Amino acid sequence: MKYTVVRTDMADEQICKSIFYINENFGSEVALQKLDELEA
C-alpha cells in the first residue's frame, strides 16, 4: 500500500517551531538531524 503525505502550512509552521526549539536546547547538529529524519 502506498501513501502520500501532504504538508500543510500549519504542519510546516509546527515543524519549524520544533526544530528551532531543538536547536536552542540541543544544538544545530541535533536539530538538522531531526529535520532530516522528519523529511525522510
PDB file of C-alpha atoms in Angstrom:
ATOM      1  CA  MET A   1       0.000   0.000   0.000  1.00  0.00           C
ATOM      2  CA  LYS A   2       1.350   3.426  -0.941  1.00  0.00           C
ATOM      3  CA  TYR A   3       0.659   6.610   0.994  1.00  0.00           C
ATOM      4  CA  THR A   4       1.086  10.244   0.125  1.00  0.00           C
ATOM      5  CA  VAL A   5       1.867  12.789   2.824  1.00  0.00           C
ATOM      6  CA  VAL A   6       0.575  16.317   2.297  1.00  0.00           C
ATOM      7  CA  ARG A   7       2.308  19.006   4.357  1.00  0.00           C
ATOM      8  CA  THR A   8       0.032  21.875   5.198  1.00  0.00           C
ATOM      9  CA  ASP A   9       1.125  25.391   6.133  1.00  0.00           C
ATOM     10  CA  MET A  10       0.202  24.644   9.752  1.00  0.00           C
ATOM     11  CA  ALA A  11       2.323  21.482   9.753  1.00  0.00           C
ATOM     12  CA  ASP A  12       5.293  23.396   8.310  1.00  0.00           C
ATOM     13  CA  GLU A  13       4.909  26.069  10.991  1.00  0.00           C
ATOM     14  CA  GLN A  14       4.845  23.469  13.772  1.00  0.00           C
ATOM     15  CA  ILE A  15       7.853  21.647  12.315  1.00  0.00           C
ATOM     16  CA  CYS A  16       9.787  24.934  12.206  1.00  0.00           C
ATOM     17  CA  LYS A  17       8.895  25.714  15.819  1.00  0.00           C
ATOM     18  CA  SER A  18      10.006  22.247  16.892  1.00  0.00           C
ATOM     19  CA  ILE A  19      13.293  22.474  15.013  1.00  0.00           C
ATOM     20  CA  PHE A  20      14.013  25.927  16.476  1.00  0.00           C
ATOM     21  CA  TYR A  21      13.308  24.559  19.969  1.00  0.00           C
ATOM     22  CA  ILE A  22      15.614  21.587  19.417  1.00  0.00           C
ATOM     23  CA  ASN A  23      18.286  23.929  18.037  1.00  0.00           C
ATOM     24  CA  GLU A  24      18.116  26.203  21.084  1.00  0.00           C
ATOM     25  CA  ASN A  25      18.217  23.343  23.588  1.00  0.00           C
ATOM     26  CA  PHE A  26      20.323  20.658  21.912  1.00  0.00           C
ATOM     27  CA  GLY A  27      22.315  22.412  19.193  1.00  0.00           C
ATOM     28  CA  SER A  28      22.180  22.764  15.446  1.00  0.00           C
ATOM     29  CA  GLU A  29      23.613  19.321  14.674  1.00  0.00           C
ATOM     30  CA  VAL A  30      20.788  17.565  16.518  1.00  0.00           C
ATOM     31  CA  ALA A  31      18.190  19.911  15.009  1.00  0.00           C
ATOM     32  CA  LEU A  32      19.401  19.244  11.470  1.00  0.00           C
ATOM     33  CA  GLN A  33      19.445  15.503  12.126  1.00  0.00           C
ATOM     34  CA  LYS A  34      15.829  15.596  13.359  1.00  0.00           C
ATOM     35  CA  LEU A  35      14.768  17.686  10.376  1.00  0.00           C
ATOM     36  CA  ASP A  36      16.355  15.159   8.023  1.00  0.00           C
ATOM     37  CA  GLU A  37      14.535  12.332   9.837  1.00  0.00           C
ATOM     38  CA  LEU A  38      11.201  14.128   9.543  1.00  0.00           C
ATOM     39  CA  GLU A  39      11.656  14.800   5.850  1.00  0.00           C
ATOM     40  CA  ALA A  40      12.632  11.180   5.156  1.00  0.00           C
TER      41      ALA A  40
END
